[in-house]
Amino acid sequence: MYDKTKFKIKDNPIILGLESSCDETAAAVIKGRKLLSSQIMSSATEQAKFGGVVPEIASRAHTEAVDEVVRRALDEAGVTVEQIDAVAVTYGAGLLGALLVGLSFAKSLAYTLGVPLIAVNHIRGHMAAAYLVDEELKPPFITLLASGGHTAILHTKTYTEFEILGGTSDDAAGEAFDKVARVLGLSYPGGVNVERLAKDGQNSVQLPKCQVKNTQALQFSYSGLKTAVINYCHNKEQKGEVVDKENVACSFQHAAVDPLVKKTVECAKARGVKTVTAGGGVIANGYLRNTLEEECKKAGLKLVLPEKKYCTDNAAMIAAEGLIQYQAGNFANLNLNAKAQIPLK
Ligand code: KG4
Ligand code: ZN
């Protein structure tokens, strides 16, 4: 029988990572901290027809793609299925039906191969993406996390312990990008389309910056900024004026990003931490990346920034967090269930 207490921990294990929490079916292989392959099949084009992710379509697409995406990841890595030392899989947060496809596949594989199953929290995956950029990276570091569901600044103290220094009291940064995209009539997925439009615009529309409340813990708020964009566009329309969409997109991008970058650098200074990392879909934003690079350089901080494709959902980051859990001997049972929501901590 499958007994998670019997597994031995190897040096430089080959780990297969699997991700299916939303509309990307992804598989990746790492050996130690070295990334051997990363494959993604996405149902985003199909979802775009509906203006967002339809859970049922996502689940079906995962079912159709999962076998193929794993085969491609193994081929790209030049690894046979028998060489896999552990299977790491996203068990939450995400769409339940979507998660269950990856989870069921991972359980069957771990059972068949007789290797550890590792339960990965999707958000911890985003945080771990930086480990693959720099094989020498070790805690402590400050992470700016910004995705569709989370916005936070974290202080990673050891491989398995971190402190949340700040978060959002309402919308996440990615959610705000997506809502503004809708107001500007841009198609799904919104964030990247706001960025494209912003490239032709000026930071000329007066918008409140995403608010920073310095309560006991640092808190961001995006609802005021989002409402300001909506009001600006509606006022223009009511007056029969053309909405300067490029300028709105550019001004919004500045207002949404600048406080995140500023506070991340301030947190690093305040904690005396010399390294900054970042993760989550919004970190794929070019303006954010440039600003973060500039500000870290000015402050004398080392920045470890995953490539754009490892900021948005992927399985390399799941394998990377899987490795952290593997080294800690944190293995799951085969009754592991999917969870729609998991607290960051
Ligand atoms: O991490 P992610 O792929 O999925 C979640 O775990 O949520 O993040 C998705 C979010 C979406 O809100 C999307 O609009 C945003 O990341 N995003 C971007 C960009 N690319 C993705 N936001 C701004 N600029 C981008 N280039
Ligand atoms: Zn994500």
Coordinates of C-alpha atoms and ligand atoms in Angstrom, one line a residue:
M1 CA 0.0 0.0 0.0
Y2 CA 1.0 3.7 -0.4
D3 CA 2.7 4.8 2.8
K4 CA 3.9 8.4 2.8
T5 CA 6.2 7.8 5.8
K6 CA 8.3 5.3 3.9
F7 CA 9.8 7.6 1.3
K8 CA 13.5 8.5 1.4
I9 CA 14.6 12.0 0.6
K10 CA 17.1 12.2 -2.3
D11 CA 19.5 14.9 -3.3
N12 CA 18.5 16.6 -6.6
P13 CA 15.2 14.8 -7.1
I14 CA 13.4 14.8 -10.4
I15 CA 10.0 16.4 -9.7
L16 CA 7.1 16.5 -12.0
G17 CA 4.9 19.6 -11.3
L18 CA 1.2 19.8 -12.4
E19 CA -1.0 22.8 -12.4
S20 CA -4.7 23.0 -13.3
S21 CA -6.3 25.6 -11.0
C22 CA -7.8 27.8 -13.6
D23 CA -7.6 27.8 -17.5
E24 CA -4.0 26.6 -17.9
T25 CA -3.2 22.9 -18.0
A26 CA 0.6 22.8 -17.2
A27 CA 3.3 20.3 -16.5
A28 CA 7.0 20.9 -15.8
V29 CA 10.0 18.8 -14.8
I30 CA 12.8 20.0 -12.6
K31 CA 16.0 18.2 -11.4
G32 CA 17.0 19.8 -8.1
R33 CA 16.6 23.5 -8.8
K34 CA 17.3 23.1 -12.5
L35 CA 14.3 23.5 -14.8
L36 CA 14.3 20.8 -17.5
S37 CA 10.9 21.6 -19.1
S38 CA 7.7 23.6 -18.9
Q39 CA 4.6 23.0 -21.0
I40 CA 1.3 24.8 -21.0
M41 CA -1.9 24.2 -22.8
S42 CA -4.5 26.9 -22.3
S43 CA -8.2 27.2 -22.9
A44 CA -8.0 31.0 -22.7
T45 CA -8.9 31.5 -26.4
E46 CA -12.1 29.5 -25.9
Q47 CA -12.8 31.3 -22.6
A48 CA -12.4 34.7 -24.2
K49 CA -15.6 34.1 -26.2
F50 CA -17.4 34.2 -22.8
G51 CA -15.5 37.2 -21.4
G52 CA -13.9 35.2 -18.6
V53 CA -13.3 31.7 -17.3
V54 CA -16.3 29.3 -17.5
P55 CA -15.4 26.6 -14.9
E56 CA -17.1 23.8 -16.8
I57 CA -15.1 24.6 -20.0
A58 CA -11.9 24.8 -17.9
S59 CA -12.5 21.3 -16.4
R60 CA -13.2 19.7 -19.8
A61 CA -10.2 21.3 -21.4
H62 CA -8.0 20.1 -18.5
T63 CA -9.4 16.5 -19.0
E64 CA -8.5 16.7 -22.7
A65 CA -5.1 18.2 -22.2
V66 CA -3.6 16.7 -19.0
D67 CA -2.2 13.5 -20.5
E68 CA -0.7 15.3 -23.5
V69 CA 0.9 18.1 -21.5
V70 CA 2.6 15.7 -19.2
R71 CA 3.9 13.7 -22.1
R72 CA 5.3 16.9 -23.7
A73 CA 6.9 17.9 -20.5
L74 CA 8.6 14.6 -20.1
D75 CA 9.8 14.6 -23.7
E76 CA 11.1 18.1 -23.5
A77 CA 13.0 17.2 -20.3
G78 CA 14.3 13.9 -21.8
V79 CA 13.0 12.1 -18.7
T80 CA 11.1 8.8 -18.6
V81 CA 8.1 8.5 -16.4
E82 CA 9.9 5.9 -14.3
Q83 CA 12.7 8.4 -13.5
I84 CA 10.2 10.8 -11.6
D85 CA 11.1 10.9 -7.9
A86 CA 8.0 12.9 -6.8
V87 CA 4.8 14.4 -8.2
A88 CA 3.9 17.9 -7.0
V89 CA 0.4 19.2 -7.8
T90 CA -1.7 22.3 -7.1
Y91 CA -4.5 21.3 -4.7
G92 CA -5.8 24.9 -4.3
A93 CA -6.8 27.6 -4.5
G94 CA -8.8 27.5 -7.7
L95 CA -11.8 26.2 -9.5
L96 CA -12.7 22.9 -7.8
G97 CA -13.6 20.9 -11.0
A98 CA -10.4 22.2 -12.6
L99 CA -8.2 21.4 -9.7
L100 CA -9.6 17.8 -9.4
V101 CA -8.4 17.0 -12.9
G102 CA -4.7 17.7 -12.1
L103 CA -5.0 16.3 -8.6
S104 CA -6.6 12.9 -9.7
F105 CA -3.9 12.6 -12.4
A106 CA -1.1 13.3 -9.9
K107 CA -2.5 10.9 -7.3
S108 CA -2.8 8.0 -9.9
L109 CA 0.8 8.7 -11.1
A110 CA 2.3 8.9 -7.6
Y111 CA 0.5 5.7 -6.6
T112 CA 1.5 3.8 -9.7
L113 CA 5.2 4.9 -9.5
G114 CA 5.3 4.5 -5.7
V115 CA 6.7 8.1 -5.2
P116 CA 5.8 10.9 -2.9
L117 CA 2.7 13.1 -3.8
I118 CA 3.3 16.7 -2.8
A119 CA 0.4 19.1 -2.2
V120 CA 1.2 22.6 -3.5
N121 CA -0.6 25.8 -2.6
H122 CA -0.9 27.7 -5.9
I123 CA 0.2 31.0 -4.3
R124 CA 3.2 29.4 -2.6
G125 CA 4.0 28.3 -6.1
H126 CA 4.1 31.9 -7.4
M127 CA 6.3 32.8 -4.5
A128 CA 8.7 29.9 -5.3
A129 CA 9.1 30.7 -9.0
A130 CA 12.1 32.9 -8.1
Y131 CA 14.1 29.8 -6.9
L132 CA 14.3 28.6 -10.5
V133 CA 15.8 31.9 -11.8
D134 CA 18.7 31.9 -9.4
E135 CA 19.8 28.5 -8.2
E136 CA 21.7 30.2 -5.3
L137 CA 18.7 32.2 -4.1
K138 CA 18.1 31.5 -0.4
P139 CA 16.0 33.2 2.3
P140 CA 15.7 35.8 3.6
F141 CA 14.0 37.9 0.9
I142 CA 11.1 40.2 0.4
T143 CA 8.5 39.1 -2.2
L144 CA 6.0 41.2 -4.1
L145 CA 3.1 38.9 -4.9
A146 CA 0.5 40.2 -7.3
S147 CA -2.0 37.9 -9.1
G148 CA -5.6 37.7 -10.0
G149 CA -6.6 36.7 -6.4
H150 CA -3.8 38.0 -4.2
T151 CA -1.7 41.1 -3.6
A152 CA 0.8 40.9 -0.8
I153 CA 4.3 41.8 0.4
L154 CA 5.9 38.9 2.2
H155 CA 9.1 38.4 4.2
T156 CA 10.4 34.9 3.5
K157 CA 12.6 34.0 6.5
T158 CA 13.4 30.3 5.9
Y159 CA 12.4 28.0 3.0
T160 CA 9.2 27.1 4.8
E161 CA 8.5 30.2 7.0
F162 CA 7.3 33.6 5.9
E163 CA 5.5 36.6 7.4
I164 CA 2.8 38.6 5.6
L165 CA 3.9 42.3 5.8
G166 CA 0.9 43.7 3.8
G167 CA -2.1 42.7 1.7
T168 CA -5.2 44.1 0.1
S169 CA -8.4 44.9 1.9
D170 CA -10.5 44.5 -1.2
D171 CA -9.6 43.7 -4.8
A172 CA -6.4 42.1 -5.8
A173 CA -4.2 44.0 -8.3
G174 CA -4.9 41.6 -11.1
E175 CA -8.6 41.8 -10.4
A176 CA -8.4 45.6 -10.7
F177 CA -6.6 45.3 -14.1
D178 CA -9.3 42.9 -15.3
K179 CA -12.1 45.2 -14.2
V180 CA -10.5 48.2 -15.8
A181 CA -10.0 46.2 -19.0
R182 CA -13.7 45.5 -19.1
V183 CA -14.6 49.2 -18.5
L184 CA -12.3 50.0 -21.5
G185 CA -14.0 47.4 -23.6
L186 CA -10.9 45.1 -23.8
S187 CA -11.2 41.4 -24.2
Y188 CA -10.2 38.6 -21.7
P189 CA -7.5 38.2 -20.4
G190 CA -7.6 41.8 -19.3
G191 CA -4.3 42.7 -17.6
V192 CA -2.1 42.2 -20.6
N193 CA -4.5 44.1 -22.8
V194 CA -4.5 47.1 -20.5
E195 CA -0.7 47.0 -20.7
R196 CA -0.8 46.9 -24.5
L197 CA -3.1 49.9 -24.6
A198 CA -1.1 51.8 -22.0
K199 CA 2.0 51.7 -24.2
D200 CA 0.4 54.3 -26.5
G201 CA -0.9 56.5 -23.7
Q202 CA 0.3 59.2 -21.3
N203 CA 0.0 59.3 -17.5
S204 CA -2.3 62.3 -17.9
V205 CA -5.6 61.3 -16.2
Q206 CA -5.9 62.3 -12.6
L207 CA -6.6 59.1 -10.7
P208 CA -6.1 58.3 -7.0
K209 CA -3.1 55.9 -6.5
C210 CA -4.1 52.5 -5.2
Q211 CA -4.5 53.4 -1.6
V212 CA -2.0 52.5 1.1
K213 CA -3.4 52.3 4.6
N214 CA -0.7 52.1 7.2
T215 CA -2.6 50.3 9.8
Q216 CA -0.8 47.8 12.0
A217 CA 0.0 45.7 8.9
L218 CA 0.5 47.5 5.5
Q219 CA -2.8 47.4 3.6
F220 CA -3.5 48.2 -0.1
S221 CA -7.0 49.0 -1.4
Y222 CA -7.9 49.0 -5.1
S223 CA -11.6 49.6 -5.0
G224 CA -11.3 53.5 -4.9
L225 CA -9.0 53.4 -7.9
K226 CA -11.3 51.1 -9.9
T227 CA -14.3 53.3 -9.1
A228 CA -12.4 56.4 -10.2
V229 CA -11.7 54.8 -13.6
I230 CA -15.3 53.8 -14.0
N231 CA -16.5 57.3 -13.0
Y232 CA -14.1 59.0 -15.3
C233 CA -15.2 56.9 -18.3
H234 CA -18.9 57.4 -17.5
N235 CA -18.6 61.2 -17.1
K236 CA -16.9 61.5 -20.4
E237 CA -19.5 59.3 -22.1
Q238 CA -22.4 61.3 -20.5
K239 CA -20.8 64.5 -21.9
G240 CA -20.6 62.9 -25.3
E241 CA -16.8 63.1 -25.2
V242 CA -14.5 60.4 -26.5
V243 CA -12.7 58.4 -23.7
D244 CA -9.0 58.6 -24.2
K245 CA -8.6 54.9 -23.5
E246 CA -4.8 54.8 -24.0
N247 CA -4.3 57.6 -21.4
V248 CA -6.7 55.9 -19.0
A249 CA -4.9 52.6 -19.3
C250 CA -1.5 54.3 -18.8
S251 CA -2.7 56.4 -15.8
F252 CA -4.3 53.4 -14.2
Q253 CA -1.2 51.3 -14.6
H254 CA 0.9 54.0 -12.9
A255 CA -1.7 54.3 -10.0
A256 CA -2.0 50.6 -9.6
V257 CA 1.7 49.7 -9.7
D258 CA 3.7 52.6 -8.2
P259 CA 2.6 52.1 -4.6
L260 CA 3.3 48.3 -4.8
V261 CA 6.9 48.9 -6.0
K262 CA 7.5 51.7 -3.5
K263 CA 6.2 49.7 -0.5
T264 CA 8.1 46.6 -1.5
V265 CA 11.4 48.5 -1.5
E266 CA 10.5 50.2 1.8
C267 CA 9.7 46.8 3.4
A268 CA 13.1 45.5 2.3
K269 CA 14.9 48.5 3.7
A270 CA 12.9 48.4 7.0
R271 CA 13.7 44.7 7.4
G272 CA 17.3 45.0 6.4
V273 CA 16.8 42.4 3.7
K274 CA 19.0 42.7 0.7
T275 CA 17.1 40.6 -1.8
V276 CA 13.7 41.2 -3.5
T277 CA 11.7 38.6 -5.5
A278 CA 8.3 38.8 -7.2
G279 CA 5.6 36.4 -8.5
G280 CA 2.1 36.2 -9.9
G281 CA 0.5 37.2 -13.1
V282 CA 0.7 41.0 -12.6
I283 CA 4.5 40.7 -12.3
A284 CA 4.4 39.9 -16.1
N285 CA 3.5 43.6 -16.5
G286 CA 6.4 45.4 -18.3
Y287 CA 5.9 48.7 -16.6
L288 CA 5.9 47.0 -13.2
R289 CA 9.0 45.1 -14.0
N290 CA 10.9 48.1 -15.2
T291 CA 9.9 50.2 -12.2
L292 CA 10.8 47.4 -9.8
E293 CA 14.2 47.0 -11.4
E294 CA 14.9 50.7 -11.3
E295 CA 13.8 51.1 -7.7
C296 CA 15.7 48.1 -6.5
K297 CA 18.8 49.3 -8.3
K298 CA 18.5 52.7 -6.7
A299 CA 18.1 51.1 -3.2
G300 CA 21.1 48.7 -3.7
L301 CA 18.8 45.7 -3.6
K302 CA 19.3 42.5 -5.5
L303 CA 16.2 41.7 -7.6
V304 CA 15.4 38.1 -8.6
L305 CA 12.6 38.4 -11.2
P306 CA 11.1 35.3 -12.9
E307 CA 10.6 35.6 -16.7
K308 CA 7.1 36.7 -17.7
K309 CA 6.0 33.2 -18.6
Y310 CA 6.9 32.0 -15.1
C311 CA 4.9 34.8 -13.5
T312 CA 1.6 33.9 -15.0
D313 CA 0.2 30.4 -14.2
N314 CA 2.7 27.6 -15.0
A315 CA 3.8 24.3 -13.6
A316 CA 7.5 25.1 -13.2
M317 CA 6.7 27.2 -10.1
I318 CA 4.6 24.3 -8.7
A319 CA 7.6 21.9 -9.1
A320 CA 9.8 24.6 -7.4
E321 CA 7.5 24.8 -4.4
G322 CA 7.2 21.0 -4.6
L323 CA 11.0 20.8 -4.1
I324 CA 10.8 22.9 -1.0
Q325 CA 8.1 20.6 0.5
Y326 CA 10.0 17.5 -0.7
Q327 CA 13.2 18.6 1.1
A328 CA 11.1 19.3 4.3
G329 CA 9.6 15.7 3.9
N330 CA 6.2 17.2 3.6
F331 CA 4.3 14.5 1.7
A332 CA 0.6 14.1 1.1
N333 CA -1.7 11.2 1.5
L334 CA -3.7 9.8 -1.4
N335 CA -7.0 11.2 0.2
L336 CA -5.7 14.7 -0.5
N337 CA -8.7 16.8 -1.6
A338 CA -8.9 20.0 -3.8
K339 CA -9.7 23.3 -2.1
A340 CA -11.3 26.2 -3.7
Q341 CA -9.8 28.6 -1.1
I342 CA -6.7 28.3 1.0
P343 CA -5.5 31.2 3.2
L344 CA -2.1 32.5 2.2
K345 CA -0.9 31.4 5.6
Ligands
KG4_1 O1 -1.1 34.5 -11.4 P1 -2.1 34.5 -12.5 O2 -1.8 34.0 -13.9 O3 -3.4 33.7 -12.0 C1 -3.8 33.8 -10.6 O4 -3.2 33.0 -9.8 O5 -4.7 34.6 -10.3 O6 -2.6 36.0 -12.5 C2 -3.6 36.4 -13.4 C3 -3.8 37.9 -13.2 C4 -5.0 38.4 -14.0 O7 -5.7 39.3 -13.2 C5 -4.3 39.1 -15.2 O8 -5.1 40.2 -15.7 C6 -3.0 39.6 -14.6 O9 -2.6 38.5 -13.7 N1 -2.0 39.8 -15.6 C7 -1.5 41.1 -15.9 C8 -0.6 40.9 -16.9 N2 -0.6 39.6 -17.3 C9 -1.4 38.9 -16.4 N3 -1.8 42.3 -15.3 C10 -1.1 43.3 -15.8 N4 -0.2 43.3 -16.8 C11 0.0 42.1 -17.4 N5 0.9 42.0 -18.4
ZN2 ZN -1.7 32.1 -10.4

